[in-house]
Short mmCIF file of C-alpha atoms and ligand atoms in Angstrom, two decimals:
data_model
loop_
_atom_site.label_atom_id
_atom_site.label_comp_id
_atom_site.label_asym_id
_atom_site.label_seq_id
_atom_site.Cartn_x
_atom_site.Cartn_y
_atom_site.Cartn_z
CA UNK Z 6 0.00 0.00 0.00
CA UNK Z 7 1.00 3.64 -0.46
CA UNK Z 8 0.43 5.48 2.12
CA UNK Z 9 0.16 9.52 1.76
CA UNK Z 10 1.19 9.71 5.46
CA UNK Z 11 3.58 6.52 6.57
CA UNK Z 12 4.22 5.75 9.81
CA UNK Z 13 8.09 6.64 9.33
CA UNK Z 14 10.01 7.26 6.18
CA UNK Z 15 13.87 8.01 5.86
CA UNK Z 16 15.80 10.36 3.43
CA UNK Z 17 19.49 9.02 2.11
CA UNK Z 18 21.18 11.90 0.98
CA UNK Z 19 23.56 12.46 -2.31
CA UNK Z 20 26.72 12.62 0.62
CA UNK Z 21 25.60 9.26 2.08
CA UNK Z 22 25.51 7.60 -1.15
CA UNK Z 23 28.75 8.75 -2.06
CA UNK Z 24 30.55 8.03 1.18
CA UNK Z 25 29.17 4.56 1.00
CA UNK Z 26 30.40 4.07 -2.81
CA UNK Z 27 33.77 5.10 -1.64
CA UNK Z 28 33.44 2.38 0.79
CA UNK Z 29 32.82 -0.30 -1.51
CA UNK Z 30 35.59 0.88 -3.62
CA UNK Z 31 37.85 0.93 -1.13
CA UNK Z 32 38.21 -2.86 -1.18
CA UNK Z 33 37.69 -3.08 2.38
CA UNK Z 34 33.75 -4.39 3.11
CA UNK Z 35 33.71 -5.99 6.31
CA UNK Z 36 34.51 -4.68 9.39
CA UNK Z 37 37.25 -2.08 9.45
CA UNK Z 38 38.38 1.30 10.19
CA UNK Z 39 35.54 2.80 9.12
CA UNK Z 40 33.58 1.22 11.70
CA UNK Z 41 36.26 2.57 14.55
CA UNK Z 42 35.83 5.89 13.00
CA UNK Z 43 32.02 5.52 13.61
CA UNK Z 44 32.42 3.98 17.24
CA UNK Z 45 34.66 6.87 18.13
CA UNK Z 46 31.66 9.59 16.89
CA UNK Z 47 29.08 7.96 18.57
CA UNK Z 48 30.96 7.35 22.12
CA UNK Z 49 31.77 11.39 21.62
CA UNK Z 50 28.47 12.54 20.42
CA UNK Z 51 26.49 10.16 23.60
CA UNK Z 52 29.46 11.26 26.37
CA UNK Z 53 30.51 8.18 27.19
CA UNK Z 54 34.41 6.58 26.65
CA UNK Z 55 33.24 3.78 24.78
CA UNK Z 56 31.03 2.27 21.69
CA UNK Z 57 31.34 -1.10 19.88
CA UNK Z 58 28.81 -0.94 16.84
CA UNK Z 59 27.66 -4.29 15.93
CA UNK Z 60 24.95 -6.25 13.24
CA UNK Z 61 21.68 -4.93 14.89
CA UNK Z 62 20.00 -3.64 18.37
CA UNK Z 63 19.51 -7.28 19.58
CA UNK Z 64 23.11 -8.39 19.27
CA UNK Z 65 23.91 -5.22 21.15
CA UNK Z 66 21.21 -5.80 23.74
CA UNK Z 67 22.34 -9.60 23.96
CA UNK Z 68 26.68 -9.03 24.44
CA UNK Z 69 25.60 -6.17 26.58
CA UNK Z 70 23.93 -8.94 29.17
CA UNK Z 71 26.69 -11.16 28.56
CA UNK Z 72 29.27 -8.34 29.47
CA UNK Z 73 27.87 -7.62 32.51
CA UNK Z 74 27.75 -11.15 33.99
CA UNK Z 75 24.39 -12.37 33.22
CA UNK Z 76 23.91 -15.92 33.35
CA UNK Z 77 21.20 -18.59 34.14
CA UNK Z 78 19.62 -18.15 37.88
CA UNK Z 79 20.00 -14.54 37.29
CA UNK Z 80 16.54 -12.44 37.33
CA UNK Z 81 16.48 -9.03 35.26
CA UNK Z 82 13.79 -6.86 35.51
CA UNK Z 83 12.69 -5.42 32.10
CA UNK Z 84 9.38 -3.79 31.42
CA UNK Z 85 6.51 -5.24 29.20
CA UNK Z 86 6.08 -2.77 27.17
CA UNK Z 87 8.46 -2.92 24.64
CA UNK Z 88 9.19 -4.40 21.69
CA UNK Z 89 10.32 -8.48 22.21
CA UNK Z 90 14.03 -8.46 21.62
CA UNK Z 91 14.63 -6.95 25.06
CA UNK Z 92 13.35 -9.67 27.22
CA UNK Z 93 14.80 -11.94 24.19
CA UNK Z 94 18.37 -10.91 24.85
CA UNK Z 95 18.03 -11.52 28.87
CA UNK Z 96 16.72 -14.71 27.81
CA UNK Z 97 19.64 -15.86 25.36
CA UNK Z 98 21.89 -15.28 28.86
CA UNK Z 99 19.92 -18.28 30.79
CA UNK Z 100 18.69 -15.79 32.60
CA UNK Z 101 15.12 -14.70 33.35
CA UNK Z 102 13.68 -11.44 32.75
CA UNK Z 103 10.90 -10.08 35.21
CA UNK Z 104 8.32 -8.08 34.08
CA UNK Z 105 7.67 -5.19 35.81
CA UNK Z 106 4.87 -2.37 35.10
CA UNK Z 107 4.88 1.22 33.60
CA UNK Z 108 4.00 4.25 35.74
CA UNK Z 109 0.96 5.41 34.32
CA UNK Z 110 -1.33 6.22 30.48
CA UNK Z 111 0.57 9.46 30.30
CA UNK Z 112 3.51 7.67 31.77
CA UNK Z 113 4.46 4.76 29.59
CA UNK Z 114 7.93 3.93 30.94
CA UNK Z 115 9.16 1.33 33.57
CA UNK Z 116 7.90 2.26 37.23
CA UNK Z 117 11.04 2.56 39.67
CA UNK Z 118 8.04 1.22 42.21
CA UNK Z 119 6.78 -1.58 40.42
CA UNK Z 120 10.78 -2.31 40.12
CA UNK Z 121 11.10 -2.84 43.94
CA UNK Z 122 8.06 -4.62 44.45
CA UNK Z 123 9.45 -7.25 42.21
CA UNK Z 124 12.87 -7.79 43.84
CA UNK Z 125 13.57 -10.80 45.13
CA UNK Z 126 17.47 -12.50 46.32
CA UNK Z 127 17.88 -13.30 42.34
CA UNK Z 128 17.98 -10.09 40.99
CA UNK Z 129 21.00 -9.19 39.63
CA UNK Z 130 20.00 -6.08 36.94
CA UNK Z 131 17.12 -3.44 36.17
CA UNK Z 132 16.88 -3.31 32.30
CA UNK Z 133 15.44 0.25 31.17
CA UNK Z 134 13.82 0.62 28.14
CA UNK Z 135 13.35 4.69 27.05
CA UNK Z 136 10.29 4.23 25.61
CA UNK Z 137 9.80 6.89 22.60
CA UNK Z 138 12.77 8.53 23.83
CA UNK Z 139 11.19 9.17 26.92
CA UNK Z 140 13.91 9.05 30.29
CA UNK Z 141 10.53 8.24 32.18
CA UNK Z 142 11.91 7.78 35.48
CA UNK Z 143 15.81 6.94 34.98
CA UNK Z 144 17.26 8.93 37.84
CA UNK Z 145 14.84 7.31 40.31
CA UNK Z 146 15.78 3.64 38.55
CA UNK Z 147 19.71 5.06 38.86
CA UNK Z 148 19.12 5.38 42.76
CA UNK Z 149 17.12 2.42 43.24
CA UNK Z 150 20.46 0.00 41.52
CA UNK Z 151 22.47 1.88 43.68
CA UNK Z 152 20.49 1.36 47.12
CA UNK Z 153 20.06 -2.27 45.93
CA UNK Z 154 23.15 -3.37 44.73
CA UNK Z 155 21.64 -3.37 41.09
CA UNK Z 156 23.33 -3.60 37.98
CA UNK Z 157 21.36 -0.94 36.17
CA UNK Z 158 21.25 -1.55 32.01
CA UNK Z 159 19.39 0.74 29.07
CA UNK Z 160 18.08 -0.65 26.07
CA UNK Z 161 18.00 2.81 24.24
CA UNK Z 162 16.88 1.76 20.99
CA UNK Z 163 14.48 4.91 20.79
CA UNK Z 164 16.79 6.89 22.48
CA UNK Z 165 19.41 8.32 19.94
CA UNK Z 166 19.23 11.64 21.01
CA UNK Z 167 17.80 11.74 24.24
CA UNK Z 168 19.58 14.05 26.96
CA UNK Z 169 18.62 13.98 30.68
CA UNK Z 170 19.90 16.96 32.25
CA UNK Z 171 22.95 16.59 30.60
CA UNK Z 172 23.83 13.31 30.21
CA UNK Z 173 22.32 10.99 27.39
CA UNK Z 174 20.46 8.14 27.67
CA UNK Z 175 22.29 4.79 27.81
CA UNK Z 176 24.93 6.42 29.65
CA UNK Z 177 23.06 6.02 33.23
CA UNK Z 178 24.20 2.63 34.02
CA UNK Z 179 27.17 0.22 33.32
CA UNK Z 180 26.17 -0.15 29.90
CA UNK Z 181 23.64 0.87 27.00
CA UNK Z 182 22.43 -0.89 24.11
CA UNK Z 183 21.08 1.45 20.67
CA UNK Z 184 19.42 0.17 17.16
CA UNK Z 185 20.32 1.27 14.10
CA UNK Z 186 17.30 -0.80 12.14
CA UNK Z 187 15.77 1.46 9.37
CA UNK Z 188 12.92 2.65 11.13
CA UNK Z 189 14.79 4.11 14.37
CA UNK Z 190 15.91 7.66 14.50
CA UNK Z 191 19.44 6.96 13.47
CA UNK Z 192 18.38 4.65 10.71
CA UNK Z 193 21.39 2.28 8.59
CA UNK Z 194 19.17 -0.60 8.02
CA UNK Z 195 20.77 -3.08 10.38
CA UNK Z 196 22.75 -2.02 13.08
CA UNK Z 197 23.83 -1.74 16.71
CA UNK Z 198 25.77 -0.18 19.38
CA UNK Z 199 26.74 -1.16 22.71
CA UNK Z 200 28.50 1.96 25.17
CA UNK Z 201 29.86 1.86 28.61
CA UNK Z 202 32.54 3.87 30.38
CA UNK Z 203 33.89 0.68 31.67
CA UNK Z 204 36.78 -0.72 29.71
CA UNK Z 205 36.45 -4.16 30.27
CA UNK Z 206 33.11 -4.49 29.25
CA UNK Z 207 34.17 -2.95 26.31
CA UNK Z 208 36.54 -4.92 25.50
CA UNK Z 209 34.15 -8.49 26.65
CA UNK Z 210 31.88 -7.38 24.23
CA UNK Z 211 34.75 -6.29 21.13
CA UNK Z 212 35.74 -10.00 22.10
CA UNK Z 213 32.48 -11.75 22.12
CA UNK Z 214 31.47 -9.70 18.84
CA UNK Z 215 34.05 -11.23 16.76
CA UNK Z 216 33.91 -15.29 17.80
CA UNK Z 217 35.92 -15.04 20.76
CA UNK Z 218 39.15 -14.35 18.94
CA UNK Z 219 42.37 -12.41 20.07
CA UNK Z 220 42.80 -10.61 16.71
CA UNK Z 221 40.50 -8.92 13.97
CA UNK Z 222 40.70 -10.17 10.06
CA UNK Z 223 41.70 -6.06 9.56
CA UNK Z 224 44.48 -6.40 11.50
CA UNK Z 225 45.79 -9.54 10.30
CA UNK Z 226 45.43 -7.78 6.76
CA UNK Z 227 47.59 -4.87 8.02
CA UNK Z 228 50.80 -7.09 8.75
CA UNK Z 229 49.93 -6.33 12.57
CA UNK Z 230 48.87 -10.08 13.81
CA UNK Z 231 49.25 -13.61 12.05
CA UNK Z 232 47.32 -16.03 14.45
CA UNK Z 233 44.82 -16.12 17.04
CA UNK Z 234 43.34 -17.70 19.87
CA UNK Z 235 39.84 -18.41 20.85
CA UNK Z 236 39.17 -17.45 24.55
CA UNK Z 237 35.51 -17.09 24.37
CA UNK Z 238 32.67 -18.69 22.83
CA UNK Z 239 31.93 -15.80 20.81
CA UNK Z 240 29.50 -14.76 17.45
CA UNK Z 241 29.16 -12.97 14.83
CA UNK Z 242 27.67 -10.53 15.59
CA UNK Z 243 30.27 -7.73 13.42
CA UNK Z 244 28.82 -4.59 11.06
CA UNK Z 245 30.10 -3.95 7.99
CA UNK Z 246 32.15 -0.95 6.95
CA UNK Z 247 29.28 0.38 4.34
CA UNK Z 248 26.93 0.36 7.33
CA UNK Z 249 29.33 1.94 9.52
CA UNK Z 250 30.16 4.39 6.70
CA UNK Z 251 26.38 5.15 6.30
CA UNK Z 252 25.80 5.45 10.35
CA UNK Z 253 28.71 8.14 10.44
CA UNK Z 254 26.81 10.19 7.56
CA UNK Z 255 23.96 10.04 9.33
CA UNK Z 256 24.84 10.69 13.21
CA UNK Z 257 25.81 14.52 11.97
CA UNK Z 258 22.52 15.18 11.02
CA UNK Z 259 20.91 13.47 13.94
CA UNK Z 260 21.04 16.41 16.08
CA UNK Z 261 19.09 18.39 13.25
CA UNK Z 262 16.59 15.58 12.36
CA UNK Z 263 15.54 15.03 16.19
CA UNK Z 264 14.86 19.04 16.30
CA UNK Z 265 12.29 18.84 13.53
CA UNK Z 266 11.06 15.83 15.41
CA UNK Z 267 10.43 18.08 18.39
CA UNK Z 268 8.62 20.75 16.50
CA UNK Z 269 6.29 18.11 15.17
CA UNK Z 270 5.63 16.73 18.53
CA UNK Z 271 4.91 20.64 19.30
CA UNK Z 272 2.47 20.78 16.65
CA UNK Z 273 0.81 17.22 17.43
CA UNK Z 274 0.72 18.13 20.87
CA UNK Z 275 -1.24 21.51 19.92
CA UNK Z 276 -3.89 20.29 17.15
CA UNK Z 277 -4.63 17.10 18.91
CA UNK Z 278 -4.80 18.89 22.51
CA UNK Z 279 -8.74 19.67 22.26
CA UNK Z 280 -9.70 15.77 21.59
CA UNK Z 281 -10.42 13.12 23.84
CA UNK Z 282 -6.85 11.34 24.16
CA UNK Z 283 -4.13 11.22 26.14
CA UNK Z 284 -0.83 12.16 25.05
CA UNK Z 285 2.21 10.55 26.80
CA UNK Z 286 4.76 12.44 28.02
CA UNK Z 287 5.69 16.26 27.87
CA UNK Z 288 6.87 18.07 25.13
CA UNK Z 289 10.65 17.81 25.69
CA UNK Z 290 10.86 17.39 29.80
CA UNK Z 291 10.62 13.86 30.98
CA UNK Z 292 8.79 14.31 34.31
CA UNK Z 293 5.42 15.48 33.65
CA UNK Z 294 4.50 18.81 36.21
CA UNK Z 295 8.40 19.16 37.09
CA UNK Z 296 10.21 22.40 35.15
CA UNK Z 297 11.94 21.56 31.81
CA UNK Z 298 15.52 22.01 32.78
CA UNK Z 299 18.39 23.01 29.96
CA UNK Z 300 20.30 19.48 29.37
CA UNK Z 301 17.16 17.63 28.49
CA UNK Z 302 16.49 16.59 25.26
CA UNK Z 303 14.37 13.82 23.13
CA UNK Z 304 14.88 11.82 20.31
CA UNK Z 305 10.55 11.93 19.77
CA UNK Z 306 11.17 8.51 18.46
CA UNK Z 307 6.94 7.54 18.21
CA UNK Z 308 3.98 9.81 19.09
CA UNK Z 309 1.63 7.86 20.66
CA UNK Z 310 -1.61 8.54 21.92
CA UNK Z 311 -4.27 6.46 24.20
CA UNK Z 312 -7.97 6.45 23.52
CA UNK Z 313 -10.73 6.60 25.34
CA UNK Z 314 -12.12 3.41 26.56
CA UNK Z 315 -15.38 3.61 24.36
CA UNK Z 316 -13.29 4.29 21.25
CA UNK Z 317 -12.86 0.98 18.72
CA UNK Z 318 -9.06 1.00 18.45
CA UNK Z 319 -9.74 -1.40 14.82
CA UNK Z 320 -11.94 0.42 13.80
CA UNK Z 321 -10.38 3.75 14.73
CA UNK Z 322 -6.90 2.53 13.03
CA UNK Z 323 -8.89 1.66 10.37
CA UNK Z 324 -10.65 4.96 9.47
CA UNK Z 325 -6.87 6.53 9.25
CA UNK Z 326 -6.13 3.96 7.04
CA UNK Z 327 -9.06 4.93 4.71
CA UNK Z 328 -7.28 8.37 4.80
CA UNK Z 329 -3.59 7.10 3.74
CA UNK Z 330 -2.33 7.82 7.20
CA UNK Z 331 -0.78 4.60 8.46
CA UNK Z 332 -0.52 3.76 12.34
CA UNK Z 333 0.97 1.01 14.48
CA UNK Z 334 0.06 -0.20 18.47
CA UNK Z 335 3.75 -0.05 20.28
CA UNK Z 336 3.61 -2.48 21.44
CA UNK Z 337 1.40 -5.98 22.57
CA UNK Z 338 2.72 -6.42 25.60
CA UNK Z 339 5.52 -8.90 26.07
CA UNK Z 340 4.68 -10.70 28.92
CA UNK Z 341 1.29 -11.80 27.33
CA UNK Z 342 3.01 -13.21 24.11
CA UNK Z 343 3.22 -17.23 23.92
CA UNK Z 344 7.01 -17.45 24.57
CA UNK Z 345 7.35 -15.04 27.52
CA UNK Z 346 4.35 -15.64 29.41
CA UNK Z 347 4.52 -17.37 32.77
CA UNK Z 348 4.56 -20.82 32.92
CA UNK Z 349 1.42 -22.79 33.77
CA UNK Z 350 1.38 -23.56 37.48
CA UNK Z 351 3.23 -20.24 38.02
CA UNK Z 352 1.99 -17.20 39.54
CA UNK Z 353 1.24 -15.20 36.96
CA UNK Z 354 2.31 -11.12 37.46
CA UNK Z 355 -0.35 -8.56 36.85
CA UNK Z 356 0.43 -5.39 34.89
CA UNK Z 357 -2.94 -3.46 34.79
CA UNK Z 358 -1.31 -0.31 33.83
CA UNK Z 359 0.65 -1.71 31.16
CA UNK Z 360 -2.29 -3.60 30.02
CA UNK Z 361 -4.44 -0.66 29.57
CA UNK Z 362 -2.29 1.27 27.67
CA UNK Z 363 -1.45 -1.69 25.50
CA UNK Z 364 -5.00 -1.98 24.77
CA UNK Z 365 -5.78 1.48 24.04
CA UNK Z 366 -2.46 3.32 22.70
CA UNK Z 367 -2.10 4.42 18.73
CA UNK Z 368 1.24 5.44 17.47
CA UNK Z 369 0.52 7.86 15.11
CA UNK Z 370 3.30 9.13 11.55
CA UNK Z 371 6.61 10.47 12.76
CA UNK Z 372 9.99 11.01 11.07
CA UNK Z 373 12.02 14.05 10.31
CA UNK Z 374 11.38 14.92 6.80
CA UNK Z 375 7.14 14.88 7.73
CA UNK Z 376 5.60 17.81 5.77
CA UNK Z 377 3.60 20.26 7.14
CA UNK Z 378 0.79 19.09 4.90
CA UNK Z 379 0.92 15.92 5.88
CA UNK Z 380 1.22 16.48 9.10
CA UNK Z 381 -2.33 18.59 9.00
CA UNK Z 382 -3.23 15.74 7.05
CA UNK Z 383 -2.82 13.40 10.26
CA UNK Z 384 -4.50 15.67 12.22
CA UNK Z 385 -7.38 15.91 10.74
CA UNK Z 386 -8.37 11.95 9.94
CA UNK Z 387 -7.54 11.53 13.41
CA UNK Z 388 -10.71 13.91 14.61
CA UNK Z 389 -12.86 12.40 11.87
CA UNK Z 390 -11.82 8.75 12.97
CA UNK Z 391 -12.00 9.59 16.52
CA UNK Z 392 -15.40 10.73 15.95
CA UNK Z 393 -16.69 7.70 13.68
CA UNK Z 394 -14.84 5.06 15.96
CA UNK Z 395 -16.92 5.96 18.46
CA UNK Z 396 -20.49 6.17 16.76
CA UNK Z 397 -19.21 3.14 15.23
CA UNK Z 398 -18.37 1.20 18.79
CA UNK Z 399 -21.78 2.55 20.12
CA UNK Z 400 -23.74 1.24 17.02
CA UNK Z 401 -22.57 -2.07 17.74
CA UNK Z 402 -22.83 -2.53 21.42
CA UNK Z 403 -26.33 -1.41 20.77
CA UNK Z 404 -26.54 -4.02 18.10
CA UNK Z 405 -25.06 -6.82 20.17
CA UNK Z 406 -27.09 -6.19 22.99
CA UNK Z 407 -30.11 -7.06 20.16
CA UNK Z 408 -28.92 -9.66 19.40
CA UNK Z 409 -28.57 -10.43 23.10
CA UNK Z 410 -31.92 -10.38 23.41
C1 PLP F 4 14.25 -1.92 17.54
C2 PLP F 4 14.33 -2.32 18.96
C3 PLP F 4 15.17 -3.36 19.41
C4 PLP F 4 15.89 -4.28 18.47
O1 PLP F 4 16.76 -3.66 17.61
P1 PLP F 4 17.12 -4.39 16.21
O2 PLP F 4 18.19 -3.48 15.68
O3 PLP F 4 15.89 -4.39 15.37
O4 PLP F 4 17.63 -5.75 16.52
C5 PLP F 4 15.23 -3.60 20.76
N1 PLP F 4 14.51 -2.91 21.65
C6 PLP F 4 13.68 -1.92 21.27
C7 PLP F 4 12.91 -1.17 22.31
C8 PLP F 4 13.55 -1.61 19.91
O5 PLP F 4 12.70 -0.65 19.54
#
């Protein structure tokens, strides 16, 4: 389908199609110094000492847990709203991840409270996820680790470009994990990052990237090594130096792209602010009611809203769809899918909050090259569909209450 409004949409520029056919010519494909040029940007432009860029978010998200110590008997507590790889990864580990709920409809981010109600003598880590960008309630998650002897992790997939007075997200805790897939805000395709401060997780997860061996293929090529060991059970879990190429291009116009995000969240925020919905979040602070300090930031990664309970989300959806304006649900909630829900015989772990939102949230278009008109476009099927989604859901209550009868 061709939608007049997708969801998200990315622009490769003239300069990042030339950098990457200078890549290819340069002989050099797999993974090289272009990729420790790019690791060097991104540890710079997030603050921290170190980044290893690897094949994709999940291979960052799963050497990240096997940096830190994660193993089987361990319990890391991840929220359920998010998208599957991040319980995934804690899996891969042996370990068990233990979901925990969000704070609230406007507040769609991992509960520091709900965190400590579900420690128990296994837990060994607190993984964050910054929903949308969002640093929800990272400080208070930062000081709960700290009073608990927590290792405290970020999977910042959403969060390229997210500042929190001052300091960027998946810099809070020993170690961060971003996505580069093509529909995240720095967008290669594939790709993934892992950044810590702390050298020898760095180098654990440089080792693990590249199956567990003492020396690269690049530096064998130089002259500098001719064997290796193996001292690791280790994958493949390498980028490529046209990837890495494409993510340097694109990190220096991150910045730039992420402001135009915040203007459209400015303007959503605005046209939509008369209807019946709730909008998550605040414009660019991440603590609803508290002042919007300089240092903070957001990568708007998805604008979401939540409908009213006696809106039709299908049929809603389906009404923007009519109007080219595609939409997506972030996200079903992971503990309710069929590999990650609890066990029979187990006690099972209610998450009304996240549950309602899952039921009831609507990620609407966003990406940085949205026009204006399109944009006004989204706008305005969203009042119209708001409007017939709930005439429609009336209609048939009334009808199946006939039938009822
Ligand atoms: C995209 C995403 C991932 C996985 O990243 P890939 O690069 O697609 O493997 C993990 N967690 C969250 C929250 C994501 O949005």
């Amino acid at each position: 389908m061709d939608w007049a409004v997708p969801l998200s949409d990315l622009v490769v520029e003239d300069d990042d199609l030339r950098a990457v056919t200078d890549t290819y010519r340069s002989g050099w494909l797999s993974m090289g110094p272009r990729t420790r040029q790019f690791e060097d940007l991104f540890a710079r432009f997030v603050g921290t000492r170190h980044a290893v860029a690897v094949t994709n978010g999940t291979a960052a998200l799963h050497l990240m847990c096997l940096a830190v110590g994660l193993t089987t008997g361990d319990e890391v507590i991840v929220p359920s709203l998010t998208f599957v790889a991040t319980a995934n990864a804690v899996r891969y580990t042996g370990a068990t991840p233990v979901f925990a709920d969000i704070a609230g409809p406007a507040r769609p981010w991992l509960s520091a409270a709900s965190c400590e109600q579900v420690i128990t003598s296994r837990t060994k880590a607190v993984l964050y996820v910054a929903y949308g960008g969002h640093a929800g309630e990272i400080g208070a998650l930062r000081d709960l680790c700290a009073r608990r002897g927590l290792i405290l992790l970020e999977d910042a997939a959403h969060a390229a470009g997210s500042w929190w007075h001052g300091r960027h997200l998946g810099t809070f805790g020993t170690a961060g994990a971003f996505s580069m897939f093509a529909n995240k805000n720095l967008a290669v395709g594939e790709g993934g990052v892992v950044v810590t401060a702390d050298p020898d997780i760095a180098d654990r997860v440089r080792l693990l990237r590249s199956h567990g061996m003492t020396t690269l293929a690049w530096d064998r090529h130089q002259g500098h090594a001719h064997t290796y060991d193996v001292v690791a059970l280790g994958y493949n879990y390498r980028i490529d130096e046209p990837r890495a190429t494409l993510a340097a291009c694109r990190l220096r116009r991150l910045a730039a792209e992420n402001q135009r995000r915040a203007r459209l969240d400015a303007r959503y925020r605005e046209a939509l602010g008369d209807l019946d919905v709730v909008i998550p979040g605040h414009p660019v602070d991440a603590v609803p009611g508290q002042p919007v300090d300089d240092g903070c930031a957001r990568s708007h990664h998805l604008f979401a809203v939540v409908l009213p309970a006696d809106v039709d989300r299908d049929a809603f959806r389906g009404h923007l769809s009519e109007r080219g304006v595609q939409t997506s649900v972030h996200y079903p909630p992971v503990h309710r899918s069929t590999v990650h829900a609890a066990p029979p015989g187990s006690p099972r772990r209610e998450l009304p909050l996240t549950d309602g939102y899952a039921a009831r949230t609507v990620t609407l278009p966003m990406f940085a090259h949205m026009r204006d008109d399109q944009q006004e476009q989204v706008v305005s099927a969203t009042g119209k569909a708001l409007a017939l989604a709930r005439t429609s859901s009336r209609r048939r209550d009334t009808s199946d209450e006939t039938a009822a009868r």
